[in-house]
């Protein structure tokens, strides 16, 4: 296989990897905030159940969770699996898994805000929703950017786990080409793609962090 043909195939796989990355962030970032609220709820059954779910999601391999989301509907409800559901299962698996990590990051950011700020907002007549949206949330976002960046960078590499349920993203294609041509060049090329993607993501997150440096 020529180098140009190999790159065309890798670019096609890269587009699928980017799709997984983008959709996962789109769903997991807001979902993580919802999970964080449940985790911090004063209603003990809800907070305890959320804590257990987070523990399971963080304590088991993402690959195993992908298997569960993809094959679960068939074995539990006898629902016939379709090709289109493959991507859906991947997005659900990735989003739910990363939401658990983001939830703990958000929780630590929220709990790091001094209690005095809540009391001051209450004295000024702010409601709980106003206190969070106008005072707590902006500070929380600034504080959680570094750990969120680490998780986002990890997500770039984790997209390769989609091969577990036979979704042909970039790394899967690189392995297929490498096996067919008895060459490691496709694997190195895929590594370059991941490195450049990670570099761009890190730079974007760094710019976002600098933009939020309105207080120190």
N, C-alpha and C. Protein backbone atom coordinates (compact mmCIF):
# COMPACT_ATOMS: atom_id res chain seq x y z
N UNK A 1 0.84 -1.20 0.00
CA UNK A 1 0.00 0.00 0.00
C UNK A 1 0.87 1.25 0.00
N UNK A 2 0.52 2.21 -0.84
CA UNK A 2 1.30 3.45 -0.90
C UNK A 2 1.05 4.29 0.34
N UNK A 3 1.97 5.22 0.59
CA UNK A 3 1.87 6.08 1.77
C UNK A 3 0.63 6.96 1.69
N UNK A 4 0.32 7.46 0.50
CA UNK A 4 -0.85 8.33 0.34
C UNK A 4 -2.15 7.59 0.63
N UNK A 5 -2.23 6.33 0.16
CA UNK A 5 -3.43 5.52 0.42
C UNK A 5 -3.59 5.25 1.91
N UNK A 6 -2.46 4.98 2.56
CA UNK A 6 -2.48 4.74 4.00
C UNK A 6 -2.98 5.97 4.74
N UNK A 7 -2.48 7.15 4.36
CA UNK A 7 -2.86 8.38 5.04
C UNK A 7 -4.34 8.70 4.82
N UNK A 8 -4.85 8.41 3.64
CA UNK A 8 -6.28 8.65 3.37
C UNK A 8 -7.15 7.81 4.30
N UNK A 9 -6.76 6.54 4.49
CA UNK A 9 -7.51 5.66 5.37
C UNK A 9 -7.40 6.12 6.83
N UNK A 10 -6.20 6.54 7.22
CA UNK A 10 -6.00 7.00 8.59
C UNK A 10 -6.79 8.28 8.87
N UNK A 11 -6.84 9.16 7.89
CA UNK A 11 -7.61 10.40 8.05
C UNK A 11 -9.10 10.08 8.23
N UNK A 12 -9.58 9.09 7.47
CA UNK A 12 -10.96 8.66 7.63
C UNK A 12 -11.23 8.13 9.03
N UNK A 13 -10.28 7.34 9.54
CA UNK A 13 -10.41 6.83 10.90
C UNK A 13 -10.28 7.94 11.93
N UNK A 14 -9.42 8.91 11.64
CA UNK A 14 -9.23 10.05 12.55
C UNK A 14 -10.52 10.85 12.69
N UNK A 15 -11.25 10.99 11.61
CA UNK A 15 -12.53 11.70 11.67
C UNK A 15 -13.50 11.00 12.62
N UNK A 16 -13.48 9.67 12.61
CA UNK A 16 -14.34 8.93 13.53
C UNK A 16 -13.88 9.09 14.97
N UNK A 17 -12.57 9.13 15.18
CA UNK A 17 -12.04 9.35 16.53
C UNK A 17 -12.44 10.73 17.05
N UNK A 18 -12.36 11.74 16.18
CA UNK A 18 -12.75 13.09 16.57
C UNK A 18 -14.24 13.14 16.88
N UNK A 19 -15.04 12.39 16.14
CA UNK A 19 -16.49 12.35 16.38
C UNK A 19 -16.77 11.79 17.77
N UNK A 20 -16.10 10.70 18.13
CA UNK A 20 -16.27 10.12 19.46
C UNK A 20 -15.85 11.13 20.53
N UNK A 21 -14.72 11.78 20.31
CA UNK A 21 -14.20 12.77 21.25
C UNK A 21 -15.18 13.92 21.45
N UNK A 22 -15.67 14.49 20.36
CA UNK A 22 -16.54 15.66 20.42
C UNK A 22 -17.89 15.34 21.07
N UNK A 23 -18.50 14.22 20.67
CA UNK A 23 -19.81 13.86 21.22
C UNK A 23 -19.70 13.48 22.70
N UNK A 24 -18.60 12.85 23.07
CA UNK A 24 -18.40 12.49 24.48
C UNK A 24 -18.33 13.74 25.34
N UNK A 25 -17.55 14.73 24.92
CA UNK A 25 -17.46 15.98 25.67
C UNK A 25 -18.80 16.70 25.70
N UNK A 26 -19.50 16.71 24.58
CA UNK A 26 -20.78 17.39 24.49
C UNK A 26 -21.77 16.89 25.53
N UNK A 27 -21.76 15.56 25.77
CA UNK A 27 -22.71 14.98 26.72
C UNK A 27 -22.15 14.83 28.14
N UNK A 28 -20.87 14.50 28.26
CA UNK A 28 -20.32 14.19 29.58
C UNK A 28 -20.08 15.42 30.45
N UNK A 29 -19.71 16.55 29.84
CA UNK A 29 -19.44 17.75 30.64
C UNK A 29 -20.69 18.23 31.39
N UNK A 30 -21.84 18.44 30.73
CA UNK A 30 -23.04 18.83 31.49
C UNK A 30 -23.59 17.71 32.37
N UNK A 31 -23.49 16.45 31.89
CA UNK A 31 -23.97 15.33 32.69
C UNK A 31 -23.18 15.21 33.98
N UNK A 32 -21.88 15.50 33.90
CA UNK A 32 -21.04 15.46 35.10
C UNK A 32 -21.51 16.44 36.16
N UNK A 33 -22.01 17.59 35.74
CA UNK A 33 -22.51 18.59 36.69
C UNK A 33 -23.77 18.09 37.37
N UNK A 34 -24.64 17.44 36.61
CA UNK A 34 -25.86 16.87 37.17
C UNK A 34 -25.51 15.79 38.20
N UNK A 35 -24.56 14.93 37.83
CA UNK A 35 -24.13 13.86 38.74
C UNK A 35 -23.50 14.45 40.01
N UNK A 36 -22.75 15.53 39.84
CA UNK A 36 -22.13 16.19 41.00
C UNK A 36 -23.19 16.70 41.96
N UNK A 37 -24.27 17.29 41.41
CA UNK A 37 -25.36 17.77 42.26
C UNK A 37 -26.00 16.61 43.02
N UNK A 38 -26.20 15.50 42.32
CA UNK A 38 -26.77 14.31 42.97
C UNK A 38 -25.85 13.80 44.07
N UNK A 39 -24.55 13.80 43.78
CA UNK A 39 -23.56 13.34 44.76
C UNK A 39 -23.54 14.23 46.00
N UNK A 40 -23.80 15.52 45.83
CA UNK A 40 -23.76 16.48 46.94
C UNK A 40 -25.14 16.70 47.57
N UNK A 41 -26.14 15.99 47.08
CA UNK A 41 -27.50 16.16 47.60
C UNK A 41 -27.59 15.84 49.09
N UNK A 42 -28.44 16.59 49.77
CA UNK A 42 -28.67 16.33 51.19
C UNK A 42 -29.62 15.17 51.40
N UNK A 43 -30.23 14.70 50.31
CA UNK A 43 -31.09 13.52 50.37
C UNK A 43 -30.19 12.29 50.33
N UNK A 44 -29.99 11.68 51.47
CA UNK A 44 -28.99 10.61 51.63
C UNK A 44 -29.13 9.44 50.66
N UNK A 45 -30.34 8.92 50.43
CA UNK A 45 -30.43 7.79 49.48
C UNK A 45 -29.90 8.16 48.10
N UNK A 46 -30.19 9.38 47.63
CA UNK A 46 -29.72 9.81 46.32
C UNK A 46 -28.21 9.98 46.29
N UNK A 47 -27.67 10.65 47.30
CA UNK A 47 -26.21 10.87 47.34
C UNK A 47 -25.45 9.56 47.50
N UNK A 48 -25.99 8.63 48.30
CA UNK A 48 -25.33 7.34 48.50
C UNK A 48 -25.35 6.50 47.24
N UNK A 49 -26.51 6.50 46.55
CA UNK A 49 -26.63 5.73 45.30
C UNK A 49 -25.69 6.31 44.24
N UNK A 50 -25.63 7.64 44.16
CA UNK A 50 -24.74 8.28 43.20
C UNK A 50 -23.28 7.95 43.50
N UNK A 51 -22.94 7.95 44.77
CA UNK A 51 -21.57 7.62 45.18
C UNK A 51 -21.20 6.20 44.75
N UNK A 52 -22.13 5.26 44.90
CA UNK A 52 -21.88 3.87 44.51
C UNK A 52 -21.71 3.76 43.00
N UNK A 53 -22.58 4.45 42.24
CA UNK A 53 -22.49 4.41 40.78
C UNK A 53 -21.17 4.99 40.29
N UNK A 54 -20.78 6.12 40.88
CA UNK A 54 -19.50 6.74 40.51
C UNK A 54 -18.34 5.79 40.80
N UNK A 55 -18.41 5.13 41.95
CA UNK A 55 -17.37 4.19 42.33
C UNK A 55 -17.26 3.04 41.34
N UNK A 56 -18.41 2.53 40.88
CA UNK A 56 -18.41 1.44 39.90
C UNK A 56 -17.84 1.90 38.57
N UNK A 57 -18.26 3.08 38.12
CA UNK A 57 -17.81 3.61 36.83
C UNK A 57 -16.32 3.91 36.82
N UNK A 58 -15.82 4.39 37.95
CA UNK A 58 -14.39 4.72 38.03
C UNK A 58 -13.53 3.51 38.36
N UNK A 59 -14.17 2.48 38.91
CA UNK A 59 -13.41 1.32 39.37
C UNK A 59 -13.39 0.14 38.42
N UNK A 60 -14.12 0.26 37.31
CA UNK A 60 -14.13 -0.82 36.32
C UNK A 60 -13.60 -0.31 34.98
N UNK A 61 -13.01 -1.18 34.18
CA UNK A 61 -12.44 -0.74 32.90
C UNK A 61 -13.49 -0.17 31.95
N UNK A 62 -13.13 0.87 31.24
CA UNK A 62 -14.03 1.47 30.27
C UNK A 62 -14.40 0.46 29.18
N UNK A 63 -13.46 -0.40 28.82
CA UNK A 63 -13.73 -1.42 27.80
C UNK A 63 -14.86 -2.34 28.25
N UNK A 64 -14.85 -2.72 29.53
CA UNK A 64 -15.92 -3.58 30.06
C UNK A 64 -17.25 -2.86 30.01
N UNK A 65 -17.25 -1.58 30.30
CA UNK A 65 -18.48 -0.80 30.25
C UNK A 65 -19.02 -0.69 28.83
N UNK A 66 -18.12 -0.58 27.85
CA UNK A 66 -18.55 -0.55 26.45
C UNK A 66 -19.23 -1.86 26.07
N UNK A 67 -18.65 -2.97 26.53
CA UNK A 67 -19.28 -4.27 26.28
C UNK A 67 -20.69 -4.30 26.87
N UNK A 68 -20.83 -3.79 28.09
CA UNK A 68 -22.13 -3.81 28.78
C UNK A 68 -23.17 -2.98 28.04
N UNK A 69 -22.77 -1.79 27.59
CA UNK A 69 -23.71 -0.93 26.87
C UNK A 69 -24.09 -1.49 25.50
N UNK A 70 -23.15 -2.18 24.87
CA UNK A 70 -23.42 -2.69 23.52
C UNK A 70 -24.19 -4.01 23.55
N UNK A 71 -23.75 -4.94 24.39
CA UNK A 71 -24.37 -6.26 24.40
C UNK A 71 -25.51 -6.38 25.41
N UNK A 72 -25.56 -5.45 26.39
CA UNK A 72 -26.58 -5.50 27.43
C UNK A 72 -28.01 -5.55 26.90
N UNK A 73 -28.39 -4.65 25.98
CA UNK A 73 -29.77 -4.67 25.47
C UNK A 73 -30.17 -6.01 24.86
N UNK A 74 -29.21 -6.71 24.25
CA UNK A 74 -29.53 -8.00 23.63
C UNK A 74 -29.73 -9.08 24.69
N UNK A 75 -28.81 -9.17 25.63
CA UNK A 75 -28.88 -10.24 26.63
C UNK A 75 -29.94 -9.99 27.70
N UNK A 76 -30.24 -8.71 27.97
CA UNK A 76 -31.22 -8.40 29.02
C UNK A 76 -32.63 -8.28 28.46
N UNK A 77 -32.76 -7.56 27.34
CA UNK A 77 -34.10 -7.29 26.77
C UNK A 77 -34.34 -8.00 25.44
N UNK A 78 -33.35 -8.77 24.98
CA UNK A 78 -33.46 -9.50 23.72
C UNK A 78 -33.72 -8.55 22.54
N UNK A 79 -33.10 -7.37 22.60
CA UNK A 79 -33.22 -6.40 21.52
C UNK A 79 -32.14 -6.69 20.48
N UNK A 80 -32.54 -6.76 19.23
CA UNK A 80 -31.59 -7.05 18.16
C UNK A 80 -30.61 -5.90 17.97
N UNK A 81 -29.32 -6.22 17.91
CA UNK A 81 -28.30 -5.19 17.75
C UNK A 81 -28.17 -4.80 16.28
N UNK A 82 -28.00 -3.51 16.04
CA UNK A 82 -27.84 -3.02 14.68
C UNK A 82 -26.47 -2.35 14.55
N UNK A 83 -26.03 -2.17 13.33
CA UNK A 83 -24.73 -1.54 13.08
C UNK A 83 -24.73 -0.09 13.57
N UNK A 84 -25.84 0.61 13.37
CA UNK A 84 -25.91 2.01 13.79
C UNK A 84 -25.84 2.16 15.30
N UNK A 85 -26.29 1.11 16.04
CA UNK A 85 -26.27 1.20 17.50
C UNK A 85 -24.85 1.13 18.04
N UNK A 86 -23.93 0.65 17.25
CA UNK A 86 -22.54 0.52 17.69
C UNK A 86 -21.98 1.87 18.15
N UNK A 87 -22.17 2.89 17.33
CA UNK A 87 -21.69 4.23 17.69
C UNK A 87 -22.46 4.78 18.88
N UNK A 88 -23.76 4.52 18.91
CA UNK A 88 -24.59 4.99 20.02
C UNK A 88 -24.08 4.41 21.34
N UNK A 89 -23.78 3.11 21.35
CA UNK A 89 -23.29 2.46 22.56
C UNK A 89 -21.95 3.04 22.99
N UNK A 90 -21.11 3.35 22.01
CA UNK A 90 -19.81 3.95 22.31
C UNK A 90 -19.97 5.32 22.97
N UNK A 91 -20.84 6.16 22.40
CA UNK A 91 -21.05 7.49 22.95
C UNK A 91 -21.66 7.42 24.35
N UNK A 92 -22.63 6.53 24.53
CA UNK A 92 -23.23 6.36 25.86
C UNK A 92 -22.18 5.90 26.87
N UNK A 93 -21.41 4.88 26.48
CA UNK A 93 -20.39 4.34 27.38
C UNK A 93 -19.34 5.37 27.76
N UNK A 94 -18.82 6.07 26.77
CA UNK A 94 -17.80 7.08 27.04
C UNK A 94 -18.37 8.24 27.86
N UNK A 95 -19.56 8.70 27.50
CA UNK A 95 -20.16 9.86 28.17
C UNK A 95 -20.46 9.57 29.63
N UNK A 96 -21.04 8.42 29.91
CA UNK A 96 -21.37 8.06 31.28
C UNK A 96 -20.10 7.88 32.11
N UNK A 97 -19.10 7.22 31.53
CA UNK A 97 -17.84 6.99 32.24
C UNK A 97 -17.15 8.31 32.57
N UNK A 98 -17.03 9.18 31.60
CA UNK A 98 -16.33 10.44 31.83
C UNK A 98 -17.14 11.40 32.69
N UNK A 99 -18.47 11.28 32.64
CA UNK A 99 -19.31 12.11 33.52
C UNK A 99 -19.01 11.81 34.98
N UNK A 100 -18.70 10.55 35.28
CA UNK A 100 -18.37 10.17 36.66
C UNK A 100 -17.08 10.86 37.12
N UNK A 101 -16.10 10.92 36.24
CA UNK A 101 -14.84 11.60 36.58
C UNK A 101 -15.04 13.10 36.68
N UNK A 102 -15.78 13.67 35.73
CA UNK A 102 -16.02 15.10 35.76
C UNK A 102 -16.83 15.49 37.00
N UNK A 103 -17.76 14.62 37.42
CA UNK A 103 -18.59 14.90 38.59
C UNK A 103 -17.73 15.09 39.84
N UNK A 104 -16.74 14.22 40.01
CA UNK A 104 -15.87 14.34 41.18
C UNK A 104 -14.98 15.58 41.10
N UNK A 105 -14.58 15.93 39.88
CA UNK A 105 -13.78 17.14 39.69
C UNK A 105 -14.62 18.37 40.01
N UNK A 106 -15.86 18.39 39.51
CA UNK A 106 -16.75 19.51 39.80
C UNK A 106 -17.02 19.61 41.30
N UNK A 107 -17.27 18.47 41.92
CA UNK A 107 -17.59 18.47 43.35
C UNK A 107 -16.45 19.07 44.16
N UNK A 108 -15.23 18.67 43.82
CA UNK A 108 -14.08 19.21 44.55
C UNK A 108 -13.95 20.71 44.33
N UNK A 109 -14.27 21.16 43.10
CA UNK A 109 -14.20 22.59 42.81
C UNK A 109 -15.25 23.38 43.58
N UNK A 110 -16.46 22.85 43.64
CA UNK A 110 -17.54 23.52 44.36
C UNK A 110 -17.26 23.56 45.86
N UNK A 111 -16.79 22.45 46.40
CA UNK A 111 -16.54 22.38 47.83
C UNK A 111 -15.32 23.18 48.27
N UNK A 112 -14.50 23.61 47.29
CA UNK A 112 -13.32 24.41 47.62
C UNK A 112 -13.67 25.89 47.81
N UNK A 113 -14.89 26.27 47.43
CA UNK A 113 -15.32 27.66 47.60
C UNK A 113 -15.63 27.90 49.09
N UNK A 114 -15.07 28.95 49.69
CA UNK A 114 -15.31 29.23 51.12
C UNK A 114 -16.80 29.37 51.45
N UNK A 115 -17.20 28.84 52.60
CA UNK A 115 -18.60 28.91 53.02
C UNK A 115 -19.05 30.35 53.18
N UNK A 116 -18.11 31.23 53.51
CA UNK A 116 -18.45 32.64 53.71
C UNK A 116 -19.08 33.28 52.49
N UNK A 117 -18.75 32.78 51.30
CA UNK A 117 -19.32 33.35 50.09
C UNK A 117 -20.80 33.01 49.95
N UNK A 118 -21.15 31.83 50.40
CA UNK A 118 -22.56 31.46 50.40
C UNK A 118 -23.33 32.33 51.39
N UNK A 119 -22.74 32.53 52.55
CA UNK A 119 -23.40 33.33 53.58
C UNK A 119 -23.55 34.78 53.13
N UNK A 120 -22.51 35.31 52.48
CA UNK A 120 -22.56 36.69 51.99
C UNK A 120 -23.64 36.84 50.92
N UNK A 121 -23.73 35.86 50.04
CA UNK A 121 -24.75 35.90 48.99
C UNK A 121 -26.15 35.84 49.59
N UNK A 122 -26.30 35.06 50.65
CA UNK A 122 -27.60 34.95 51.32
C UNK A 122 -27.99 36.27 51.95
N UNK A 123 -27.01 36.94 52.56
CA UNK A 123 -27.26 38.25 53.17
C UNK A 123 -27.67 39.27 52.12
N UNK A 124 -27.08 39.18 50.93
CA UNK A 124 -27.39 40.12 49.84
C UNK A 124 -28.71 39.80 49.14
N UNK A 125 -29.36 38.72 49.55
CA UNK A 125 -30.66 38.38 49.00
C UNK A 125 -30.64 37.49 47.78
N UNK A 126 -29.48 36.86 47.49
CA UNK A 126 -29.40 35.96 46.35
C UNK A 126 -30.12 34.65 46.66
N UNK A 127 -30.81 34.10 45.67
CA UNK A 127 -31.38 32.77 45.83
C UNK A 127 -30.27 31.74 45.65
N UNK A 128 -30.58 30.49 45.92
CA UNK A 128 -29.57 29.44 45.78
C UNK A 128 -29.10 29.31 44.33
N UNK A 129 -30.03 29.41 43.39
CA UNK A 129 -29.66 29.29 41.98
C UNK A 129 -28.83 30.49 41.54
N UNK A 130 -29.17 31.68 42.01
CA UNK A 130 -28.40 32.88 41.69
C UNK A 130 -27.01 32.82 42.30
N UNK A 131 -26.93 32.33 43.53
CA UNK A 131 -25.63 32.20 44.19
C UNK A 131 -24.72 31.28 43.40
N UNK A 132 -25.28 30.16 42.94
CA UNK A 132 -24.45 29.20 42.20
C UNK A 132 -24.05 29.75 40.84
N UNK A 133 -25.01 30.28 40.09
CA UNK A 133 -24.73 30.70 38.71
C UNK A 133 -23.85 31.95 38.64
N UNK A 134 -24.01 32.86 39.59
CA UNK A 134 -23.29 34.13 39.51
C UNK A 134 -22.01 34.19 40.35
N UNK A 135 -21.95 33.37 41.39
CA UNK A 135 -20.80 33.46 42.30
C UNK A 135 -19.97 32.18 42.32
N UNK A 136 -20.62 31.06 42.55
CA UNK A 136 -19.90 29.79 42.73
C UNK A 136 -19.41 29.21 41.41
N UNK A 137 -20.30 29.12 40.43
CA UNK A 137 -19.97 28.47 39.16
C UNK A 137 -18.76 29.09 38.45
N UNK A 138 -18.68 30.44 38.31
CA UNK A 138 -17.51 31.02 37.62
C UNK A 138 -16.20 30.68 38.31
N UNK A 139 -16.19 30.66 39.63
CA UNK A 139 -14.97 30.32 40.36
C UNK A 139 -14.66 28.84 40.23
N UNK A 140 -15.71 28.01 40.27
CA UNK A 140 -15.52 26.57 40.14
C UNK A 140 -14.90 26.22 38.81
N UNK A 141 -15.41 26.84 37.73
CA UNK A 141 -14.89 26.58 36.39
C UNK A 141 -13.40 26.87 36.33
N UNK A 142 -13.00 28.01 36.87
CA UNK A 142 -11.58 28.39 36.86
C UNK A 142 -10.72 27.37 37.61
N UNK A 143 -11.21 26.87 38.71
CA UNK A 143 -10.42 25.95 39.54
C UNK A 143 -10.33 24.55 38.96
N UNK A 144 -11.34 24.14 38.20
CA UNK A 144 -11.34 22.75 37.71
C UNK A 144 -10.74 22.60 36.32
N UNK A 145 -10.38 23.70 35.67
CA UNK A 145 -9.83 23.60 34.32
C UNK A 145 -8.62 22.66 34.23
N UNK A 146 -7.61 22.77 35.12
CA UNK A 146 -6.44 21.86 35.01
C UNK A 146 -6.81 20.37 35.07
N UNK A 147 -7.58 19.92 36.09
CA UNK A 147 -7.93 18.49 36.10
C UNK A 147 -8.84 18.08 34.95
N UNK A 148 -9.72 18.97 34.53
CA UNK A 148 -10.58 18.67 33.38
C UNK A 148 -9.73 18.51 32.13
N UNK A 149 -8.71 19.35 31.99
CA UNK A 149 -7.80 19.25 30.85
C UNK A 149 -7.13 17.89 30.81
N UNK A 150 -6.70 17.39 31.97
CA UNK A 150 -6.07 16.06 32.03
C UNK A 150 -7.04 14.98 31.54
N UNK A 151 -8.29 15.07 31.96
CA UNK A 151 -9.27 14.08 31.54
C UNK A 151 -9.57 14.18 30.04
N UNK A 152 -9.61 15.40 29.52
CA UNK A 152 -9.87 15.59 28.10
C UNK A 152 -8.74 15.00 27.26
N UNK A 153 -7.51 15.19 27.72
CA UNK A 153 -6.36 14.63 27.01
C UNK A 153 -6.40 13.10 27.06
N UNK A 154 -6.80 12.57 28.21
CA UNK A 154 -6.94 11.11 28.33
C UNK A 154 -8.01 10.59 27.38
N UNK A 155 -9.08 11.37 27.22
CA UNK A 155 -10.17 10.98 26.33
C UNK A 155 -9.68 10.83 24.89
N UNK A 156 -8.77 11.71 24.46
CA UNK A 156 -8.23 11.62 23.10
C UNK A 156 -7.64 10.23 22.87
N UNK A 157 -6.88 9.74 23.84
CA UNK A 157 -6.25 8.43 23.69
C UNK A 157 -7.24 7.28 23.90
N UNK A 158 -8.22 7.51 24.77
CA UNK A 158 -9.20 6.45 25.06
C UNK A 158 -10.13 6.16 23.89
N UNK A 159 -10.21 7.08 22.93
CA UNK A 159 -11.08 6.81 21.77
C UNK A 159 -10.68 5.52 21.06
N UNK A 160 -9.42 5.12 21.23
CA UNK A 160 -8.95 3.88 20.60
C UNK A 160 -9.63 2.65 21.17
N UNK A 161 -10.26 2.78 22.35
CA UNK A 161 -10.93 1.62 22.97
C UNK A 161 -12.21 1.24 22.24
N UNK A 162 -12.63 2.09 21.30
CA UNK A 162 -13.85 1.78 20.54
C UNK A 162 -13.69 0.49 19.73
N UNK A 163 -12.43 0.07 19.52
CA UNK A 163 -12.20 -1.18 18.76
C UNK A 163 -12.80 -2.38 19.49
N UNK A 164 -13.03 -2.24 20.80
CA UNK A 164 -13.54 -3.36 21.60
C UNK A 164 -14.87 -3.89 21.08
N UNK A 165 -15.68 -2.99 20.52
CA UNK A 165 -16.96 -3.44 19.95
C UNK A 165 -16.96 -3.24 18.43
N UNK A 166 -15.76 -3.41 17.85
CA UNK A 166 -15.59 -3.44 16.40
C UNK A 166 -15.98 -2.15 15.69
N UNK A 167 -15.69 -1.02 16.33
CA UNK A 167 -15.90 0.26 15.65
C UNK A 167 -14.55 0.70 15.10
N UNK A 168 -14.46 0.90 13.81
CA UNK A 168 -13.17 1.14 13.16
C UNK A 168 -12.75 2.61 13.22
N UNK A 169 -12.28 3.03 14.38
CA UNK A 169 -11.69 4.37 14.49
C UNK A 169 -10.24 4.30 14.00
N UNK A 170 -9.49 5.36 14.21
CA UNK A 170 -8.17 5.48 13.59
C UNK A 170 -7.19 4.38 14.01
N UNK A 171 -7.10 4.08 15.30
CA UNK A 171 -6.10 3.11 15.73
C UNK A 171 -6.42 1.71 15.22
N UNK A 172 -7.71 1.39 15.13
CA UNK A 172 -8.11 0.09 14.58
C UNK A 172 -7.69 -0.03 13.13
N UNK A 173 -7.91 1.05 12.37
CA UNK A 173 -7.50 1.06 10.96
C UNK A 173 -5.99 0.93 10.85
N UNK A 174 -5.25 1.63 11.72
CA UNK A 174 -3.79 1.56 11.70
C UNK A 174 -3.31 0.13 11.96
N UNK A 175 -3.95 -0.56 12.90
CA UNK A 175 -3.56 -1.95 13.18
C UNK A 175 -3.88 -2.87 12.00
N UNK A 176 -5.00 -2.63 11.36
CA UNK A 176 -5.36 -3.46 10.20
C UNK A 176 -4.37 -3.28 9.06
N UNK A 177 -4.00 -2.02 8.80
CA UNK A 177 -3.03 -1.74 7.72
C UNK A 177 -1.67 -2.33 8.07
N UNK A 178 -1.27 -2.18 9.35
CA UNK A 178 0.02 -2.69 9.79
C UNK A 178 0.09 -4.21 9.64
N UNK A 179 -1.01 -4.89 9.99
CA UNK A 179 -1.05 -6.35 9.88
C UNK A 179 -1.04 -6.81 8.42
N UNK A 180 -1.76 -6.08 7.58
CA UNK A 180 -1.85 -6.46 6.16
C UNK A 180 -0.55 -6.23 5.41
N UNK A 181 0.23 -5.23 5.86
CA UNK A 181 1.46 -4.88 5.15
C UNK A 181 2.73 -5.24 5.92
N UNK A 182 2.55 -5.90 7.07
CA UNK A 182 3.69 -6.29 7.90
C UNK A 182 4.63 -5.10 8.13
N UNK A 183 4.04 -3.97 8.54
CA UNK A 183 4.81 -2.75 8.74
C UNK A 183 4.29 -2.01 9.97
N UNK A 184 5.22 -1.37 10.69
CA UNK A 184 4.83 -0.60 11.88
C UNK A 184 4.61 0.88 11.53
N UNK A 185 4.85 1.24 10.28
CA UNK A 185 4.69 2.64 9.86
C UNK A 185 3.28 3.17 10.14
N UNK A 186 2.21 2.41 9.84
CA UNK A 186 0.86 2.92 10.13
C UNK A 186 0.65 3.21 11.62
N UNK A 187 1.26 2.39 12.49
CA UNK A 187 1.11 2.61 13.92
C UNK A 187 1.83 3.88 14.35
N UNK A 188 3.01 4.11 13.81
CA UNK A 188 3.74 5.35 14.11
C UNK A 188 2.98 6.56 13.58
N UNK A 189 2.39 6.41 12.40
CA UNK A 189 1.61 7.51 11.81
C UNK A 189 0.40 7.83 12.69
N UNK A 190 -0.25 6.78 13.19
CA UNK A 190 -1.39 7.00 14.09
C UNK A 190 -0.94 7.69 15.37
N UNK A 191 0.25 7.31 15.85
CA UNK A 191 0.79 7.96 17.04
C UNK A 191 1.01 9.44 16.83
N UNK A 192 1.45 9.81 15.63
CA UNK A 192 1.64 11.23 15.30
C UNK A 192 0.30 11.96 15.31
N UNK A 193 -0.71 11.31 14.75
CA UNK A 193 -2.05 11.90 14.75
C UNK A 193 -2.51 12.18 16.18
N UNK A 194 -2.35 11.19 17.06
CA UNK A 194 -2.77 11.36 18.46
C UNK A 194 -1.97 12.47 19.14
N UNK A 195 -0.67 12.51 18.87
CA UNK A 195 0.17 13.53 19.49
C UNK A 195 -0.26 14.94 19.07
N UNK A 196 -0.48 15.12 17.78
CA UNK A 196 -0.89 16.44 17.27
C UNK A 196 -2.26 16.82 17.82
N UNK A 197 -3.16 15.85 17.86
CA UNK A 197 -4.51 16.11 18.39
C UNK A 197 -4.43 16.52 19.85
N UNK A 198 -3.63 15.79 20.63
CA UNK A 198 -3.45 16.12 22.04
C UNK A 198 -2.83 17.50 22.21
N UNK A 199 -1.87 17.81 21.36
CA UNK A 199 -1.20 19.12 21.43
C UNK A 199 -2.20 20.24 21.19
N UNK A 200 -3.04 20.08 20.19
CA UNK A 200 -4.05 21.10 19.87
C UNK A 200 -5.05 21.24 21.02
N UNK A 201 -5.50 20.11 21.55
CA UNK A 201 -6.46 20.13 22.66
C UNK A 201 -5.85 20.83 23.88
N UNK A 202 -4.60 20.49 24.20
CA UNK A 202 -3.92 21.11 25.35
C UNK A 202 -3.78 22.61 25.16
N UNK A 203 -3.47 23.05 23.95
CA UNK A 203 -3.32 24.48 23.67
C UNK A 203 -4.65 25.21 23.81
N UNK A 204 -5.72 24.59 23.29
CA UNK A 204 -7.05 25.20 23.40
C UNK A 204 -7.46 25.34 24.86
N UNK A 205 -7.22 24.29 25.66
CA UNK A 205 -7.56 24.34 27.07
C UNK A 205 -6.70 25.37 27.81
N UNK A 206 -5.45 25.50 27.40
CA UNK A 206 -4.56 26.49 28.01
C UNK A 206 -5.06 27.91 27.72
N UNK A 207 -5.49 28.16 26.49
CA UNK A 207 -6.03 29.47 26.14
C UNK A 207 -7.31 29.76 26.92
N UNK A 208 -8.11 28.73 27.07
CA UNK A 208 -9.36 28.87 27.84
C UNK A 208 -9.05 29.20 29.29
N UNK A 209 -8.03 28.55 29.85
CA UNK A 209 -7.64 28.81 31.23
C UNK A 209 -7.13 30.24 31.40
N UNK A 210 -6.34 30.73 30.45
CA UNK A 210 -5.82 32.09 30.51
C UNK A 210 -6.95 33.11 30.41
N UNK A 211 -7.95 32.80 29.58
CA UNK A 211 -9.08 33.70 29.41
C UNK A 211 -9.86 33.85 30.71
N UNK A 212 -9.84 32.80 31.52
CA UNK A 212 -10.60 32.82 32.78
C UNK A 212 -9.76 33.35 33.95
N UNK A 213 -8.54 33.76 33.67
CA UNK A 213 -7.67 34.26 34.74
C UNK A 213 -7.98 35.72 35.07
N UNK A 214 -9.25 35.96 35.37
CA UNK A 214 -9.68 37.31 35.70
C UNK A 214 -9.57 37.59 37.21
N UNK A 215 -9.23 36.56 37.97
CA UNK A 215 -8.96 36.78 39.37
C UNK A 215 -7.86 35.83 39.81
N UNK A 216 -7.12 36.19 40.81
CA UNK A 216 -6.05 35.32 41.30
C UNK A 216 -6.09 35.31 42.83
